[in-house]
mmCIF file of C-alpha atoms in Angstrom:
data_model
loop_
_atom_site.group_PDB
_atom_site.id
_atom_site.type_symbol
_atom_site.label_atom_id
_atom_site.label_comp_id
_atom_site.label_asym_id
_atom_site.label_seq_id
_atom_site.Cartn_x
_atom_site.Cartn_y
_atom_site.Cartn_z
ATOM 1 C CA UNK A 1 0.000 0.000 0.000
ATOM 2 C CA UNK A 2 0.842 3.585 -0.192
ATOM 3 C CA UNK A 3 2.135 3.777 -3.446
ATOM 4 C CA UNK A 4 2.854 7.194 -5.349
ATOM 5 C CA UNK A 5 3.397 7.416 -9.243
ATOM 6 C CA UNK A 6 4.771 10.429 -11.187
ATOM 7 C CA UNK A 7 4.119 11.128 -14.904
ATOM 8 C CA UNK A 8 6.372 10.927 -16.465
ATOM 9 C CA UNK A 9 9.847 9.782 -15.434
ATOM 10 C CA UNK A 10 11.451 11.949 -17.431
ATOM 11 C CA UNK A 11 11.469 15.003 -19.466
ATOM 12 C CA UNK A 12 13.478 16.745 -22.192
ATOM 13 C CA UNK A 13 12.171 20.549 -23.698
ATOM 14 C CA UNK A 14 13.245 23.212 -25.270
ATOM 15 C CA UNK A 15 13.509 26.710 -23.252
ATOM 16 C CA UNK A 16 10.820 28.745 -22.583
ATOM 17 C CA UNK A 17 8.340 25.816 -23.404
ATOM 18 C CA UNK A 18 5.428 24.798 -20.285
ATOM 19 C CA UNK A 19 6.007 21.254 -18.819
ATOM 20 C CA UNK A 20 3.198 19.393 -16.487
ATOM 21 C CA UNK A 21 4.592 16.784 -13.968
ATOM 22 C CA UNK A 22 1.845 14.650 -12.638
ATOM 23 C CA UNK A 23 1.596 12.871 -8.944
ATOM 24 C CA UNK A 24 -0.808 10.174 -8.439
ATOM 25 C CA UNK A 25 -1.577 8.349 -4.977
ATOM 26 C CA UNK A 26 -2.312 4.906 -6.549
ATOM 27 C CA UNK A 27 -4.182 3.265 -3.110
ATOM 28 C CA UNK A 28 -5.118 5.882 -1.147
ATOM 29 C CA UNK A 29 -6.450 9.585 -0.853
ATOM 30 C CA UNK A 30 -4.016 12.085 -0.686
ATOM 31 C CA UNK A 31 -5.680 15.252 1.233
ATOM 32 C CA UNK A 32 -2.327 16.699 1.694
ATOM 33 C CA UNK A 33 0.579 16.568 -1.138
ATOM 34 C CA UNK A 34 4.188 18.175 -1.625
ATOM 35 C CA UNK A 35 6.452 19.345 -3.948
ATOM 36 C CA UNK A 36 10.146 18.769 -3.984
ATOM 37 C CA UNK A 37 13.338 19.620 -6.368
ATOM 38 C CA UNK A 38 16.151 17.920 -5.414
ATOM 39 C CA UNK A 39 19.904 19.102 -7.900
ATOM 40 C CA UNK A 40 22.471 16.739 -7.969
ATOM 41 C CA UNK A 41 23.866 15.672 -4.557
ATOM 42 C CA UNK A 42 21.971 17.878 -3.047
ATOM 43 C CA UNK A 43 18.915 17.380 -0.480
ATOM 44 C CA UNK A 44 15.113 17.570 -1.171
ATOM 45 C CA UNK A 45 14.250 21.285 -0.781
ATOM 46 C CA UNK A 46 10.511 21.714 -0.042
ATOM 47 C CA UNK A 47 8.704 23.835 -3.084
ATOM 48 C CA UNK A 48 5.182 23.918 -2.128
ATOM 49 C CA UNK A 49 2.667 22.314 -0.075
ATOM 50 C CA UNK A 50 -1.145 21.702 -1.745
ATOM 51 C CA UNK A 51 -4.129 20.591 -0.243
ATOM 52 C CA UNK A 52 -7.315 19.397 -2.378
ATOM 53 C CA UNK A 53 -9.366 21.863 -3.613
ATOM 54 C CA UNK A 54 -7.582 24.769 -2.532
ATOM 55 C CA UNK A 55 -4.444 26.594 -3.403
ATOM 56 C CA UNK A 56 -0.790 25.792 -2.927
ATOM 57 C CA UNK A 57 1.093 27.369 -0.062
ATOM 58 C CA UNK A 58 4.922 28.213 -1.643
ATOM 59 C CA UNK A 59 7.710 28.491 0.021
ATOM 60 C CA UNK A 60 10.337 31.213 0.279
ATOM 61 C CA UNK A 61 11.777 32.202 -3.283
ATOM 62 C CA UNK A 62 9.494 29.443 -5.018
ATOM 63 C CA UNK A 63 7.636 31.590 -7.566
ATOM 64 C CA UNK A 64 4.448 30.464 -7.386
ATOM 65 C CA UNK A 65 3.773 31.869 -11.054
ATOM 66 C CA UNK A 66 6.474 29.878 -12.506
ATOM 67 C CA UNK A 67 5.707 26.641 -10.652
ATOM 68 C CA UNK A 68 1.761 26.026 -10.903
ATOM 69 C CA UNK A 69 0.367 23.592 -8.597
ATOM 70 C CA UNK A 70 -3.098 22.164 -9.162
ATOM 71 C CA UNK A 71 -4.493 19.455 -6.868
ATOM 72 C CA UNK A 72 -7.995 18.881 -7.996
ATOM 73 C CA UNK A 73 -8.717 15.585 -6.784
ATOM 74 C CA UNK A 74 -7.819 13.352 -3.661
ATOM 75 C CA UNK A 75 -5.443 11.525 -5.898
ATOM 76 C CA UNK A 76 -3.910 13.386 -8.169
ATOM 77 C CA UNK A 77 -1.732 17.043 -7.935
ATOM 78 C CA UNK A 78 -0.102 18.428 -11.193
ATOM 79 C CA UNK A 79 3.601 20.558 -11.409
ATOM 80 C CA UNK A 80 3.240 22.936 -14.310
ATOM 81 C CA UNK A 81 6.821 24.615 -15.384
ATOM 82 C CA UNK A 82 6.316 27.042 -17.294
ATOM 83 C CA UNK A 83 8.468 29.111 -19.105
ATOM 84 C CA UNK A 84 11.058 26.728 -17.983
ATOM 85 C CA UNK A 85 15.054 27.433 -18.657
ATOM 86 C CA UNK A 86 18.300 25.474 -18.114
ATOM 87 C CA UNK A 87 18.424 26.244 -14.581
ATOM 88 C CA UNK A 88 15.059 25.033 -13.469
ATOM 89 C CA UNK A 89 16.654 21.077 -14.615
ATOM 90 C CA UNK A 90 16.397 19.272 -11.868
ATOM 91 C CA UNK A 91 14.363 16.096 -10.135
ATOM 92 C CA UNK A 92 11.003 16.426 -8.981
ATOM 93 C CA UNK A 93 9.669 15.037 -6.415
ATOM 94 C CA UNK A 94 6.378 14.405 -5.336
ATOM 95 C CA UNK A 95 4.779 12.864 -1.736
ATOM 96 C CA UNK A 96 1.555 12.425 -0.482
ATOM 97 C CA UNK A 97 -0.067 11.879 3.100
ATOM 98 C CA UNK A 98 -2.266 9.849 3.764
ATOM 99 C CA UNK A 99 -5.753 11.292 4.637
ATOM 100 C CA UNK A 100 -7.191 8.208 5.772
ATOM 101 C CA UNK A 101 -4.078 7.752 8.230
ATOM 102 C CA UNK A 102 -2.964 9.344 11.478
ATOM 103 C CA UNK A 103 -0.068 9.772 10.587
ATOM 104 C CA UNK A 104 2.584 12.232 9.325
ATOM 105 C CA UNK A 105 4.121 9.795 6.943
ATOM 106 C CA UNK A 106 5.110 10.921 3.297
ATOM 107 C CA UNK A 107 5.148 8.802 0.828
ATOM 108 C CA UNK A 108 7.173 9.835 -1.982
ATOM 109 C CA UNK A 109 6.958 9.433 -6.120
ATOM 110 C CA UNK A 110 9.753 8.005 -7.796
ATOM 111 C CA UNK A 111 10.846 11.472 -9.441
ATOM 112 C CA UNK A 112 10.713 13.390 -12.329
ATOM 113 C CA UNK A 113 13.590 14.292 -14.329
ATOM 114 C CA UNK A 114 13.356 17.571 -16.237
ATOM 115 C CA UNK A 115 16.310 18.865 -18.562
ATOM 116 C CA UNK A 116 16.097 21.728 -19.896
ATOM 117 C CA UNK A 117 17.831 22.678 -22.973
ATOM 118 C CA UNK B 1 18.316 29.014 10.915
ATOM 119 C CA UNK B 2 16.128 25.533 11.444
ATOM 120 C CA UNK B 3 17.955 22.980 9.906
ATOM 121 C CA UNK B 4 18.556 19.034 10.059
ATOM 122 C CA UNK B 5 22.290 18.011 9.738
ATOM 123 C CA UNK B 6 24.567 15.134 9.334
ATOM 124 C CA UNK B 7 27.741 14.608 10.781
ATOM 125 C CA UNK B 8 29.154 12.980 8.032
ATOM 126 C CA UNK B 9 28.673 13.118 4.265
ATOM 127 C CA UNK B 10 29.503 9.356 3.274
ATOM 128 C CA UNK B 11 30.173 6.682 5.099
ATOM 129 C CA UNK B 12 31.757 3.466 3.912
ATOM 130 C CA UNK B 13 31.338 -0.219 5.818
ATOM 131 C CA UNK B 14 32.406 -3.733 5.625
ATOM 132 C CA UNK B 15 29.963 -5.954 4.104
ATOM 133 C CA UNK B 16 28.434 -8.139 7.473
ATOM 134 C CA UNK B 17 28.912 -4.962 9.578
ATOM 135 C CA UNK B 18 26.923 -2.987 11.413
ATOM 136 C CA UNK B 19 26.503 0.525 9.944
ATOM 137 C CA UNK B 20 25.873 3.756 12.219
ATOM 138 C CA UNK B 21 24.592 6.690 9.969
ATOM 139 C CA UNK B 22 23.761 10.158 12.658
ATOM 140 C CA UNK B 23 21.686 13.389 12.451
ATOM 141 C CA UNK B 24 21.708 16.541 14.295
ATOM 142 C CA UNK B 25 18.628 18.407 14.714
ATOM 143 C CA UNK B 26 17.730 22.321 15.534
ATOM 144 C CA UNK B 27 13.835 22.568 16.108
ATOM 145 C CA UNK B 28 12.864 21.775 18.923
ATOM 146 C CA UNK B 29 9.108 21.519 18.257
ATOM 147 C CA UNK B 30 9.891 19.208 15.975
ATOM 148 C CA UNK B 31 7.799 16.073 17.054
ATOM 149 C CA UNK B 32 8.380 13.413 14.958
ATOM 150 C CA UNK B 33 10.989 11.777 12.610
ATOM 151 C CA UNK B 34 11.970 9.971 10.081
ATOM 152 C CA UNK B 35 15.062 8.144 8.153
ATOM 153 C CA UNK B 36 14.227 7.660 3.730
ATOM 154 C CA UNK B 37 16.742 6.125 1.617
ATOM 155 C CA UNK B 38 17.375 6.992 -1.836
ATOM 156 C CA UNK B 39 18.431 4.945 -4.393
ATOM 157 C CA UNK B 40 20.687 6.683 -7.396
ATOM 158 C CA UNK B 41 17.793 8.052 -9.550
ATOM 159 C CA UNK B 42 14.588 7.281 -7.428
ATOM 160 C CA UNK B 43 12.335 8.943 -4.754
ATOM 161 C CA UNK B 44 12.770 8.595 -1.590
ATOM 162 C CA UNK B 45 12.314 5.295 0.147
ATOM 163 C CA UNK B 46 10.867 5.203 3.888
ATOM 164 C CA UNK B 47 12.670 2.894 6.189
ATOM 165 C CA UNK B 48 11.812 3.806 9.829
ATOM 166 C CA UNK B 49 10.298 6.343 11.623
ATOM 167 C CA UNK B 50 9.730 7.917 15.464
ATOM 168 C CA UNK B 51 8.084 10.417 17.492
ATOM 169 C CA UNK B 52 9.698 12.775 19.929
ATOM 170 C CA UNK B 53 7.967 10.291 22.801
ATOM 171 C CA UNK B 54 10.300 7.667 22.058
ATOM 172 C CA UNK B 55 13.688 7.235 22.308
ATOM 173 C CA UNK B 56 14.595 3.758 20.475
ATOM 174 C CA UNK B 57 12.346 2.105 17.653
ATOM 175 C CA UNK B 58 13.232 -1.058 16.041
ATOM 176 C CA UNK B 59 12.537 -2.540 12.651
ATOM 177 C CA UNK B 60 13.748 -4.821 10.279
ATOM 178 C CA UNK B 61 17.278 -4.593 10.625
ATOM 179 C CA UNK B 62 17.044 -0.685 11.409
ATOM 180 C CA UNK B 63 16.868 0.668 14.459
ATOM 181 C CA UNK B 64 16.272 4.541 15.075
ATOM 182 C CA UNK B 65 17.448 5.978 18.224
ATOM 183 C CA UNK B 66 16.514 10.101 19.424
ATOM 184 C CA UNK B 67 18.364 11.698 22.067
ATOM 185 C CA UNK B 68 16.627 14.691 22.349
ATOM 186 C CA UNK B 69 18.647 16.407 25.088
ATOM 187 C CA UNK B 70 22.006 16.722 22.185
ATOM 188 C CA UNK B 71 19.178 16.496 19.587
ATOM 189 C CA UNK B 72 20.199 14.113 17.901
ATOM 190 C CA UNK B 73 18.685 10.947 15.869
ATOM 191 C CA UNK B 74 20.953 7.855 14.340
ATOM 192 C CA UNK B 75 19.631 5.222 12.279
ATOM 193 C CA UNK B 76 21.573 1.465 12.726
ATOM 194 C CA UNK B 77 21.855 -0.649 9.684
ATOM 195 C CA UNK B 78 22.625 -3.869 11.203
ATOM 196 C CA UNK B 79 24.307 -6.667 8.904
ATOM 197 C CA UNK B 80 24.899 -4.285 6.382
ATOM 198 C CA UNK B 81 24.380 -5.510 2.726
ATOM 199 C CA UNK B 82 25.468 -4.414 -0.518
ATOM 200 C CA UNK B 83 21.507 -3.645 -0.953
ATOM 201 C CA UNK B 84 22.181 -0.990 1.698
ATOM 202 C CA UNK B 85 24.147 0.948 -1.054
ATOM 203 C CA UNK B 86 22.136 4.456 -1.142
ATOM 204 C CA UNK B 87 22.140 7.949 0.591
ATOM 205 C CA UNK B 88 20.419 8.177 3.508
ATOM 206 C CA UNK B 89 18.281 11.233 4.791
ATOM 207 C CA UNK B 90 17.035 11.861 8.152
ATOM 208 C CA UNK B 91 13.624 14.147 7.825
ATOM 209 C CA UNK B 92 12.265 16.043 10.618
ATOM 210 C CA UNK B 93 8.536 17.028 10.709
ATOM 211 C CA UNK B 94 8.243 20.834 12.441
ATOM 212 C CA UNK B 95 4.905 21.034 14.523
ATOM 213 C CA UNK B 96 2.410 22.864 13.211
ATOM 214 C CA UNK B 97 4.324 23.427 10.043
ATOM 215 C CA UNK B 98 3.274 20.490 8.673
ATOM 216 C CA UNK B 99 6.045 20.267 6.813
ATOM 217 C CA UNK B 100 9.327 17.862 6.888
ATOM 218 C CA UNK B 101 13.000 19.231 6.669
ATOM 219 C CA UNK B 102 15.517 17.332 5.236
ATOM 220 C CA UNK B 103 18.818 16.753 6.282
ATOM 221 C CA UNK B 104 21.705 17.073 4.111
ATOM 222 C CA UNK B 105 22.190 12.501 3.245
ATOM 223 C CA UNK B 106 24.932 10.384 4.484
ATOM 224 C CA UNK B 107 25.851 8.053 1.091
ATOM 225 C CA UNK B 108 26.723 4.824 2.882
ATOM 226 C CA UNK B 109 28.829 2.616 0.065
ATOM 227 C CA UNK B 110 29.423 -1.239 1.108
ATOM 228 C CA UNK B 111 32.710 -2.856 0.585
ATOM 229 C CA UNK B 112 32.711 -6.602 -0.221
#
């Protein structure tokens, strides 16, 4: 149980093209889910936090204009880049928590990998 | 600044051995925690987890230890097998925040 898929694995595009990373909680509702970017050797640094059916909550210097976060549905949140350039390649991340859980628990995607050329 | 460190940046063990991988915390409203491993190229893997009630939780060949005095958490790897081979990151959820911090990853290589 608890399984979390991303869509899709990875990602080539051209500067200043849009790309949509997808998260889906395969087994269980996801009321809470995050977004991470994680550059080589580096730690996961937190990019936003969205809830279902209302809007993301950034955090510091994450421009929420440049990285759109939809989470319509219990199981499913969406990463728009847009306008993206070389320095926004990186792996993305994705976790969900489980609602039905009491628990603080994330359980993470297995990462998106977007170059940008 | 809040933060979640680790003493040491890569660690490297005999095959068979036990494997000691630590983690210094700041927050102290942090109230629970928890160790992921990640595999070259993949999310984040849990492995073990405790809250700031306990001081020693045991799994499968993991044990998680919290000293919350020094603030600090250590994950044991006992028997450690080539399978170990990742980087380890100790995660600490801030009360309230709702929100884990990472650490900076220990990558733990196995000699044979």
């Amino acid at each position: 149980g608890a399984v979390v898929s991303q869509h899709p694995s990875w990602v080539i595009c051209k500067s200043g093209t849009s790309v949509k990373i997808e998260c889906r909680s395969l087994d269980f509702q996801a009321t809470t889910m995050f977004w991470y970017r994680q550059f080589p050797k580096q730690s996961l640094m937190l990019m936003a936090t969205s809830n279902e059916g209302s809007k993301a909550t950034y955090e510091q210097g994450v421009e929420k204009d440049k990285f759109l976060i939809n989470h319509a549905s219990l199981t499913l949140s969406t990463l728009t880049v847009t306008s993206a350039h070389p320095e926004d390649s990186s792996f993305y991340i994705c976790s969900a928590r489980d609602g039905g859980r009491s628990t603080d628990t994330q359980y993470f995607g297995p990462g998106t990998r977007l170059t940008v050329l | 600044g809040e933060s979640v460190g680790l003493h040491l940046p890569t660690l490297s063990v005999q095959e068979g051995d036990n494997s000691i991988i630590n983690c210094a915390y700041s927050n102290s409203a942090s109230d629970y925690f928890i160790w992921y491993k990640q595999e070259s190229g993949k999310g984040p893997q849990f492995i073990i987890d405790i809250r700031s009630n306990m001081d020693k939780r045991q799994g499968q060949r993991v044990t998680v230890l919290l000293n919350k005095t020094v603030k600090h958490l250590s994950l044991q790897i006992a028997a450690t097998q080539p399978g170990d081979s990742a980087v380890y990151f100790c995660a600490e959820n801030i009360q309230g925040a709702q929100k884990l911090v990472f650490g900076q990853g220990t990558r733990l290589t196995i000699n044979p």
